[in-house]
Amino acid sequence: MKPFEWIGKYIKPYRWRMFFALILVVIVSGLNMVKPYLSGKIVDDVIRDGQIHLLMNILYWLVGVTIVKSILDYAYKLMFESVSQNAIFEIRKELYTKLQKQDFTFFDTTRTGDIMARLTGDTDAIRHFIAGVILSIFSNSMLFIFALIMMFSINVPLTLIMLALTPIIGFFAYSLSQAGKPVFMKIREQFSKLNSVVQENISGNRVVKAFTKESYEIEKFTRENDGFRQASLEASRVWEKFVPILDSLAMMMSVVLILIGGTLVINKVISLGDLVMFNGYLWALNNPMRSVGWLINDVQRFLASAEKIISMLQREPRIKNKPDCIIGHQIQGDIEFKNVSFKYEREWVLRDIDFTVKAGQKVGIIGGTGAGKTSIMNLVARFYECTKGTILIDGIDIKDLEIRTLRDQIGMAMQDVFLFSDTIEGNIAYGSPDATMEEVLWAARTAGVQEFIDKFPEGYDTIVGERGVGLSGGQRQRIALARALLKQTPIILLDDTTSSVDMETEHRIHEALRSISQEQTTFIIAHRISSIKDADLILVLEHGEIIERGTHEELIRQKGEYYQTFLHQYGDIDSSGNQEVV
Ligand code: DCP
Ligand code: MG
């Protein structure tokens, strides 16, 4: 879609308001002609002809016109502003809604700063286009036309001479804008760099302090800060070079007017009042020419921003519902991976994953870092789509299920815990806003949150900071687990959920989990054998492949990779594996 056509869509609902505002602009432009006209009248009628009694009338008119003009000025500017604010309100809403629909791949490959720029700087360029550029182009054109009409009515040859001079100003103004363009682009770029340095520094402030890199960070910031200063200075150098030229040209036009106009007055072709009038209209001829360059820049900036916003709005998520997807299916919990292979970009991350889980069974997944455990979870929740093979839930290909139907019935505690800046209760109930306090407490007890909640004077009402600041790693994990449990879904995915929890607490959590999740198909990813040893099926993953599978006892008997891990974790122990492991 073309930017102008696109923006038209947002202005259309307010076309009458816009139309009315433009009429007001026409009226104001007309009223702008009154002052030079009356000045001429003062010179001719009052001063030359001595009709002193007219003076008061003219003054009343001047005051009246000024008041009306100010009121109309205020009215149309407000109208333009409201149209532009309404339009960008819609654009921001659409962008944000689109953002919610995007898949993991989008967030993997798009920088936060870019997304923020779409929602802030770029939408502001759109606002400026509607409320500033459209208005400016229209009002300048009106002024130009009105002034020309008035000037032609005074003296045609003189007007033609003046008109012939205006393109010179237009040319210089255009050159100024072109010279300024790269500099202004640099300012914007430099500003966004400055922003991202600050943003990253704030997010990473703990690492900065841990490695005592404060002065390095200040240096990094100073570099960008200085870049911004240089770019701004450069801009004013360009600006200051051209502005005197533009002013001198405008002056030259006045000089030419006085020379030629003066001659005409002496020869009595026009009156002195006419010359004063003419001089008053000259700025209405100058001004549009001076703005021409900037308007072109602003239009280009609008086009660039609009294109970026349009492309973000048009980016289709890779994961989306099929037109005939199954909505509202009540999941039982049978899960089957059929020869599933998967890659994020180039490298194969999972190869030929093949397993079946019956509803209510527990699956443990164990394997080294980067083996592909989290990727399996991501595929179950359809955050990514498998590259080869099929994943079936209750015998239905998950690609045929509506995404919401699927994800609403999956409880998930992710490896990288994220908590919102909200109360602990609010975080636990994030996925289940209708849950009662009893249910929240039940989930909190099961996940071991209850055990540490007394340490906080405000208990469940304690507000945790962004990302869960104020809590330990293990505490955050337990809140995330409670959040997943509270949803009470037929499928539950726990990714390394108890890795930061001490062994004893972990044991208690798993005991509790066992007692509550009889009907839930549960995936537990863990590095510790103790977390998964009771599972109905344990998958041992290595480099994206299942190298061993079975129950704890079977795997111990196989004396393979799993057995080695077991020995590492529990030392010299009864090799039958029958010993209680906590
Ligand atoms: N990978 C990737 N792009 C992503 C996520 C992961 O290319 N957005 C790669 C990195 C790993 C491989 O995929 O090489 C498997 O990643 P997993 O997150 O599935 O690995 P694990 O969960 O098994 O590792 P860990 O135990 O460290 O959590
Ligand atoms: Mg992982």
XYZ file of C-alpha atoms and ligand atoms in Angstrom:
611
model
C 0.000 0.000 0.000
C 1.252 3.479 -0.867
C 1.894 5.830 2.088
C -0.571 8.501 0.923
C -3.315 5.984 0.286
C -2.528 4.389 3.635
C -2.682 7.605 5.649
C -5.882 8.570 3.826
C -7.538 5.584 5.471
C -6.914 7.067 8.923
C -7.960 10.590 7.970
C -11.131 9.485 6.192
C -13.331 9.176 9.299
C -12.554 12.831 10.046
C -12.875 14.128 6.499
C -15.618 16.601 7.414
C -13.620 18.012 10.274
C -10.629 18.250 7.974
C -12.729 19.880 5.276
C -14.123 22.413 7.723
C -10.629 23.153 9.030
C -9.405 23.745 5.473
C -12.274 26.194 4.878
C -11.159 28.056 7.995
C -7.617 28.128 6.616
C -8.965 29.711 3.419
C -10.816 32.329 5.464
C -7.771 33.088 7.607
C -5.595 33.382 4.483
C -8.138 35.831 3.119
C -8.127 37.774 6.377
C -4.361 37.980 6.164
C -4.845 40.182 3.124
C -6.718 42.778 5.145
C -3.836 44.339 7.058
C -1.650 45.265 4.048
C -4.795 46.478 2.302
C -5.755 48.747 5.199
C -2.182 50.002 5.522
C -2.416 51.126 1.910
C -5.741 52.768 2.654
C -4.226 54.707 5.563
C -1.499 56.050 3.303
C -3.820 56.983 0.432
C -7.108 57.953 2.050
C -6.069 59.162 5.468
C -2.635 60.680 4.966
C -2.782 61.759 1.318
C -6.457 62.695 1.054
C -6.747 63.849 4.660
C -9.868 61.828 5.464
C -8.935 61.650 9.130
C -12.380 60.363 10.146
C -11.619 57.082 8.323
C -8.711 56.357 10.619
C -10.811 55.163 13.550
C -12.871 52.936 11.270
C -9.752 51.398 9.818
C -8.374 50.777 13.282
C -11.621 49.081 14.353
C -11.383 46.873 11.314
C -7.781 46.015 12.044
C -8.545 45.060 15.621
C -11.682 43.135 14.587
C -9.925 41.183 11.870
C -7.024 40.350 14.199
C -9.400 38.988 16.835
C -11.418 36.917 14.348
C -8.228 35.651 12.737
C -6.794 34.535 16.095
C -9.977 32.678 16.981
C -10.143 30.911 13.623
C -6.429 30.200 13.797
C -6.923 28.526 17.137
C -9.936 26.566 15.865
C -8.385 25.082 12.750
C -5.109 24.241 14.462
C -7.047 22.382 17.119
C -9.043 20.561 14.454
C -5.906 19.510 12.611
C -4.303 18.436 15.857
C -7.312 16.345 16.833
C -7.438 14.641 13.423
C -3.737 13.832 13.669
C -3.963 12.614 17.265
C -6.936 10.396 16.424
C -5.147 9.014 13.406
C -1.963 8.137 15.270
C -4.006 6.715 18.143
C -5.400 4.221 15.636
C -1.987 3.580 14.098
C -0.409 2.923 17.503
C -3.286 0.622 18.404
C -2.898 -1.342 15.178
C 0.860 -1.577 15.647
C 0.477 -2.830 19.191
C -2.213 -5.326 18.231
C 0.026 -6.554 15.434
C 2.888 -6.842 17.899
C 0.779 -9.153 20.074
C 0.136 -11.380 17.063
C 3.791 -11.695 16.125
C 5.568 -14.974 16.703
C 8.810 -15.833 18.461
C 10.773 -15.576 15.221
C 9.785 -11.920 14.877
C 11.065 -11.108 18.349
C 14.182 -13.237 17.773
C 15.075 -11.148 14.744
C 13.767 -7.645 15.527
C 15.554 -5.241 17.833
C 13.541 -3.768 20.692
C 14.829 -0.328 19.737
C 13.374 -0.680 16.234
C 9.973 -1.682 17.551
C 10.032 1.229 19.984
C 11.000 3.592 17.148
C 7.957 2.483 15.141
C 5.693 3.256 18.078
C 7.291 6.605 18.971
C 9.434 8.547 16.473
C 7.787 7.143 13.355
C 4.233 7.705 14.553
C 5.258 11.219 15.500
C 6.472 11.831 11.953
C 2.969 10.821 10.800
C 1.384 13.209 13.291
C 3.637 16.007 12.113
C 2.705 15.262 8.519
C -1.019 15.586 9.181
C -1.000 18.473 11.641
C 2.014 20.317 10.238
C 2.880 19.481 6.661
C -0.589 19.165 5.110
C -1.669 22.313 6.915
C 1.445 24.201 5.945
C 1.262 23.256 2.269
C -2.381 24.246 2.084
C -2.137 27.512 3.998
C 1.001 28.588 2.151
C -0.626 27.879 -1.190
C -3.709 29.855 -0.169
C -1.598 32.803 0.986
C 0.345 32.696 -2.246
C -2.785 32.673 -4.395
C -4.563 35.393 -2.411
C -1.490 37.612 -2.409
C -1.082 37.143 -6.159
C -4.702 38.086 -6.773
C -4.319 41.228 -4.657
C -1.047 42.159 -6.323
C -2.379 41.588 -9.812
C -5.304 43.837 -9.005
C -2.842 46.621 -8.153
C -0.407 46.332 -11.026
C 0.150 43.419 -13.399
C 3.704 44.096 -14.670
C 5.038 44.756 -11.167
C 3.469 41.512 -9.940
C 4.983 39.592 -12.830
C 8.447 40.942 -12.039
C 8.109 39.960 -8.379
C 6.737 36.566 -9.334
C 9.726 35.988 -11.588
C 12.052 36.544 -8.618
C 10.377 34.070 -6.255
C 11.855 30.877 -7.794
C 15.318 32.149 -6.809
C 14.300 32.050 -3.167
C 12.639 28.693 -3.793
C 15.868 27.385 -5.271
C 18.017 28.481 -2.331
C 15.500 27.181 0.180
C 15.484 23.861 -1.617
C 19.289 23.719 -1.636
C 19.298 24.455 2.074
C 16.911 21.622 2.759
C 18.958 19.232 0.647
C 22.161 20.223 2.388
C 20.388 19.856 5.707
C 18.861 16.465 4.985
C 21.837 14.214 5.697
C 22.685 16.283 8.750
C 19.192 15.984 10.140
C 19.141 12.286 9.401
C 22.412 12.028 11.284
C 20.888 13.847 14.251
C 18.021 11.375 14.372
C 20.355 8.396 14.006
C 22.676 9.730 16.645
C 19.749 10.297 18.962
C 18.558 6.722 18.592
C 22.099 5.471 19.235
C 22.232 7.578 22.369
C 18.920 6.065 23.417
C 19.991 2.492 22.878
C 23.219 3.000 24.830
C 21.196 4.263 27.779
C 18.604 1.508 27.412
C 21.205 -1.249 27.345
C 23.115 0.302 30.211
C 20.037 0.367 32.418
C 19.051 -3.225 31.614
C 22.588 -4.420 32.105
C 23.457 -2.287 35.122
C 24.176 -5.354 37.269
C 26.724 -6.698 34.821
C 28.270 -3.243 34.542
C 28.744 -3.076 38.287
C 29.911 -6.667 38.615
C 32.688 -6.043 36.138
C 33.288 -2.452 37.354
C 32.861 -1.156 33.839
C 31.289 2.144 34.892
C 33.970 4.345 33.378
C 33.969 2.285 30.191
C 30.210 2.765 29.970
C 30.539 6.493 30.600
C 33.122 6.645 27.831
C 30.782 4.773 25.474
C 27.985 7.158 26.345
C 30.225 10.207 25.981
C 31.138 9.107 22.466
C 27.498 8.982 21.393
C 26.661 12.103 23.365
C 29.448 13.904 21.564
C 28.268 12.514 18.229
C 24.880 14.006 18.941
C 26.411 17.364 19.822
C 28.535 17.358 16.643
C 25.554 16.479 14.467
C 23.479 19.247 16.055
C 26.286 21.772 15.596
C 26.719 20.655 12.008
C 23.018 21.254 11.457
C 23.200 24.765 12.812
C 26.264 25.477 10.683
C 24.286 24.500 7.563
C 21.298 26.436 8.792
C 23.233 29.547 9.714
C 24.925 29.570 6.325
C 21.714 29.593 4.339
C 19.414 31.671 6.477
C 21.283 34.959 5.844
C 21.203 34.166 2.120
C 17.454 33.643 2.268
C 16.997 36.820 4.285
C 19.187 38.809 1.915
C 17.176 37.513 -1.043
C 13.958 38.547 0.629
C 15.582 41.939 1.248
C 16.635 42.111 -2.395
C 13.037 41.616 -3.419
C 12.050 44.572 -1.241
C 14.824 46.641 -2.805
C 13.665 45.696 -6.305
C 10.103 46.539 -5.296
C 11.113 49.933 -3.937
C 13.161 50.694 -7.053
C 10.569 49.681 -9.620
C 7.524 50.424 -7.473
C 9.009 53.785 -6.487
C 9.457 54.686 -10.152
C 5.852 53.716 -10.822
C 4.710 55.903 -7.925
C 6.745 58.875 -9.177
C 5.253 58.404 -12.634
C 1.834 58.190 -10.981
C 1.122 54.716 -12.398
C 0.315 53.486 -8.903
C -0.290 55.359 -5.682
C 2.018 55.344 -2.673
C -0.666 53.415 -0.779
C -0.590 50.764 -3.512
C 3.140 50.394 -3.037
C 2.698 49.995 0.731
C 0.004 47.366 0.064
C 2.229 45.628 -2.426
C 5.068 45.545 0.043
C 2.739 44.007 2.611
C 1.848 41.174 0.249
C 5.422 40.455 -0.644
C 6.004 38.196 2.416
C 3.064 36.024 1.350
C 5.004 35.392 -1.833
C 8.330 34.881 -0.051
C 7.183 32.710 2.748
C 5.874 29.707 0.765
C 9.105 29.693 -1.210
C 11.156 29.643 1.964
C 9.153 26.713 3.336
C 9.310 24.679 0.165
C 12.554 22.899 1.016
C 11.542 21.992 4.529
C 8.207 20.741 3.400
C 9.889 18.462 0.893
C 12.100 17.095 3.680
C 9.150 16.586 5.956
C 7.256 14.769 3.242
C 10.269 12.517 2.675
C 10.510 11.849 6.369
C 6.829 11.004 6.422
C 7.295 8.615 3.502
C 10.211 6.860 5.199
C 8.366 6.479 8.504
C 5.111 5.452 6.843
C 6.873 2.761 4.842
C 8.491 1.336 7.963
C 5.175 1.301 9.820
C 3.353 -0.222 6.856
C 5.914 -2.990 6.542
C 5.567 -3.788 10.233
C 1.779 -3.788 9.952
C 1.951 -6.029 6.923
C 4.399 -8.535 8.371
C 2.428 -11.729 8.622
C 3.337 -13.992 11.531
C 4.618 -17.376 10.414
C 2.461 -19.056 13.027
C -1.170 -18.394 12.344
C -4.525 -20.106 12.387
C -5.614 -22.093 9.372
C -8.895 -20.828 7.921
C -10.646 -24.050 8.917
C -8.848 -24.598 12.233
C -10.440 -26.505 15.086
C -11.743 -24.127 17.726
C -12.604 -25.052 21.286
C -11.391 -28.662 21.262
C -11.139 -29.961 24.829
C -7.635 -31.416 25.020
C -7.254 -34.812 26.702
C -3.481 -34.780 26.689
C -2.199 -37.518 24.348
C 0.880 -36.183 22.619
C 2.774 -37.711 19.755
C 5.914 -36.502 17.995
C 6.227 -38.150 14.587
C 9.686 -37.838 13.021
C 9.942 -34.225 14.060
C 12.954 -32.287 12.833
C 13.439 -28.618 13.447
C 15.773 -25.723 12.727
C 15.496 -22.078 13.780
C 17.538 -20.784 10.879
C 20.236 -22.908 9.322
C 21.389 -25.553 11.787
C 19.232 -28.553 12.593
C 18.373 -28.317 16.282
C 16.131 -31.378 16.539
C 16.397 -34.481 14.388
C 13.840 -37.254 13.991
C 12.208 -36.841 17.364
C 9.709 -39.619 17.750
C 7.780 -40.426 20.923
C 4.292 -40.944 22.282
C 2.826 -39.840 25.592
C -0.561 -40.895 26.901
C -2.813 -38.388 28.618
C -1.761 -37.883 32.212
C 1.722 -39.314 31.774
C 4.879 -37.604 32.923
C 7.762 -37.112 30.531
C 11.195 -36.146 31.736
C 13.671 -34.641 29.314
C 17.314 -34.538 30.215
C 20.360 -33.629 28.204
C 23.255 -31.237 27.931
C 23.080 -27.525 27.334
C 21.908 -26.744 23.838
C 20.669 -30.310 23.295
C 17.258 -29.031 22.193
C 15.116 -29.507 25.306
C 13.557 -26.052 25.306
C 13.031 -26.358 21.568
C 10.807 -29.400 22.116
C 8.634 -27.358 24.499
C 8.507 -24.503 22.015
C 7.187 -26.885 19.405
C 4.494 -28.336 21.687
C 3.139 -24.843 22.377
C 3.587 -24.052 18.674
C 5.800 -21.047 19.327
C 7.665 -22.336 16.302
C 6.527 -24.770 13.663
C 8.446 -27.989 13.136
C 10.359 -28.055 9.884
C 9.670 -31.734 9.200
C 7.292 -34.262 10.721
C 4.104 -33.790 12.716
C 3.097 -33.170 16.288
C -0.251 -34.623 17.270
C -2.307 -33.787 20.319
C -5.202 -36.206 20.846
C -4.438 -37.395 17.332
C -4.943 -33.905 15.869
C -2.086 -32.167 14.066
C -1.421 -29.079 16.196
C -1.258 -26.999 13.033
C -4.990 -27.691 12.649
C -5.827 -26.463 16.143
C -6.665 -22.851 16.771
C -3.621 -21.294 18.488
C -5.682 -19.955 21.374
C -7.425 -23.276 21.901
C -4.020 -24.933 22.089
C -2.192 -22.428 24.284
C -5.121 -21.891 26.631
C -4.780 -25.547 27.552
C -1.056 -25.512 28.144
C 0.458 -24.354 31.411
C 4.020 -23.283 30.987
C 6.861 -22.278 33.252
C 9.645 -21.037 31.036
C 13.327 -21.383 31.630
C 13.876 -17.644 31.400
C 11.455 -16.510 34.086
C 9.750 -13.220 33.420
C 7.645 -11.538 36.074
C 5.667 -8.361 35.514
C 5.955 -5.346 37.790
C 2.896 -6.303 39.780
C 2.111 -7.985 43.087
C 3.140 -11.595 43.659
C -0.530 -12.526 43.592
C -1.022 -10.611 40.341
C 1.891 -12.484 38.810
C 0.581 -15.875 39.897
C -2.904 -15.086 38.604
C -1.623 -13.565 35.344
C -2.958 -16.436 33.223
C -6.060 -17.042 35.351
C -7.572 -13.655 36.252
C -10.787 -15.325 37.456
C -9.036 -17.530 40.004
C -10.205 -17.187 43.611
C -7.761 -16.400 46.413
C -8.053 -20.041 47.604
C -6.966 -21.259 44.196
C -4.064 -18.827 44.134
C -3.014 -20.023 47.576
C -3.296 -23.626 46.474
C -1.029 -23.012 43.479
C 1.367 -21.050 45.687
C 1.511 -23.894 48.224
C 2.088 -26.504 45.549
C 4.860 -24.488 43.926
C 6.543 -23.781 47.248
C 5.804 -20.043 47.193
C 4.091 -20.313 50.568
C 7.398 -21.328 52.116
C 9.023 -17.955 51.572
C 6.060 -15.616 51.418
C 6.274 -14.834 55.149
C 9.600 -13.151 54.532
C 7.725 -10.370 52.776
C 5.795 -8.126 55.166
C 3.090 -7.545 52.597
C 2.862 -11.208 51.605
C 1.113 -11.786 48.301
C 0.550 -8.054 47.902
C 4.287 -7.416 47.681
C 5.060 -5.647 44.460
C 7.955 -7.136 42.588
C 10.010 -4.932 40.302
C 10.469 -5.286 36.588
C 11.606 -8.812 35.739
C 11.068 -9.765 39.373
C 13.644 -7.580 41.089
C 13.622 -8.115 44.838
C 13.291 -11.886 44.557
C 15.902 -14.603 44.395
C 16.225 -16.812 41.329
C 14.585 -19.743 43.101
C 11.751 -17.567 44.393
C 11.066 -16.275 40.921
C 11.035 -19.796 39.529
C 8.510 -20.872 42.127
C 6.204 -17.969 41.309
C 6.452 -18.886 37.630
C 5.593 -22.486 38.511
C 2.578 -21.362 40.540
C 1.476 -19.254 37.573
C 1.630 -22.314 35.331
C -0.119 -24.610 37.818
C -2.956 -22.198 38.542
C -4.125 -22.440 34.950
C -4.987 -26.115 35.643
C -4.492 -27.187 32.070
C -4.434 -30.724 30.624
C -0.851 -30.173 29.469
C 1.863 -28.660 31.562
C 5.385 -27.794 30.455
C 8.045 -27.116 33.067
C 11.353 -25.979 31.655
C 14.126 -26.227 34.209
C 11.677 -24.909 36.757
C 13.443 -26.086 39.861
C 17.047 -25.582 38.782
C 17.603 -22.692 41.197
C 15.721 -24.310 44.037
C 17.544 -26.251 46.744
C 17.314 -30.036 46.584
C 15.036 -30.360 49.566
C 12.506 -27.806 48.350
C 12.699 -29.341 44.903
C 11.837 -32.700 46.362
C 8.839 -31.250 48.189
C 7.650 -29.491 45.030
C 7.870 -32.684 43.015
C 6.001 -34.594 45.695
C 3.262 -31.976 45.574
C 3.238 -32.004 41.789
C 2.848 -35.768 41.746
C -0.149 -35.621 43.993
C -2.007 -32.967 42.027
C -1.267 -33.664 38.422
C -2.718 -37.115 37.930
C -4.641 -36.153 34.807
C -2.193 -33.652 33.457
C 0.295 -34.610 30.808
C 3.460 -33.139 32.238
C 6.806 -32.404 30.595
C 9.637 -31.769 32.986
C 12.964 -30.575 31.671
C 15.735 -30.899 34.173
C 19.422 -31.253 34.603
C 19.023 -33.127 37.865
C 17.939 -36.724 37.706
C 16.053 -36.275 40.974
C 13.500 -34.068 39.180
C 12.547 -36.630 36.579
C 13.273 -40.053 37.979
C 9.594 -40.812 38.583
C 8.572 -39.969 35.033
C 6.713 -42.534 32.943
C 9.071 -41.784 30.103
C 12.494 -40.220 30.195
C 14.062 -38.919 26.996
C 17.798 -38.400 26.935
C 18.647 -35.789 24.364
C 22.007 -35.146 22.763
C 22.662 -32.753 19.893
C 18.983 -32.730 18.969
C 18.538 -36.478 18.955
C 16.979 -38.894 21.419
C 19.809 -41.201 22.306
C 18.124 -43.133 25.103
C 14.585 -43.530 26.327
C 12.707 -45.431 29.015
C 11.903 -45.269 32.700
C 14.538 -44.488 35.299
C 15.054 -48.154 36.094
C 15.298 -49.154 32.438
C 17.821 -46.422 31.713
C 19.936 -47.331 34.706
C 19.999 -50.922 33.506
C 21.065 -49.812 30.026
C 24.214 -48.366 31.597
C 24.424 -45.696 28.902
C 24.599 -41.920 28.983
C 21.803 -41.618 31.556
C 23.573 -44.012 33.879
C 26.766 -41.998 33.561
C 24.921 -38.827 34.481
C 23.351 -40.652 37.383
C 26.762 -41.719 38.627
C 28.094 -38.183 38.282
C 25.243 -36.749 40.255
C 24.988 -39.342 42.966
C 28.463 -40.764 43.118
C 29.132 -44.336 44.016
C 25.685 -45.657 44.637
C 23.775 -48.873 44.333
C 23.875 -49.359 40.581
C 20.421 -50.893 40.453
C 19.257 -47.326 41.075
C 16.740 -48.520 43.592
C 18.073 -46.290 46.279
C 15.859 -43.327 47.095
C 17.219 -40.282 45.387
C 16.409 -36.848 46.615
N 18.755 -21.863 19.247
C 18.627 -20.997 18.184
N 17.689 -19.998 18.216
C 16.889 -19.843 19.292
C 17.009 -20.726 20.390
C 17.962 -21.738 20.333
O 19.333 -21.131 17.219
N 15.990 -18.857 19.299
C 19.747 -22.959 19.199
C 20.765 -22.914 20.289
C 21.031 -24.349 20.597
C 19.858 -25.109 20.063
O 19.072 -24.169 19.344
O 22.168 -24.777 19.892
C 19.013 -25.781 21.130
O 18.565 -24.827 22.034
P 17.605 -25.182 23.255
O 17.232 -23.901 23.893
O 16.516 -26.052 22.812
O 18.591 -25.982 24.200
P 18.350 -26.586 25.648
O 17.074 -26.076 26.211
O 18.495 -28.051 25.569
O 19.592 -25.995 26.446
P 19.670 -25.495 27.978
O 19.850 -26.698 28.826
O 20.881 -24.653 28.007
O 18.422 -24.749 28.277
Mg 16.594 -24.793 27.650
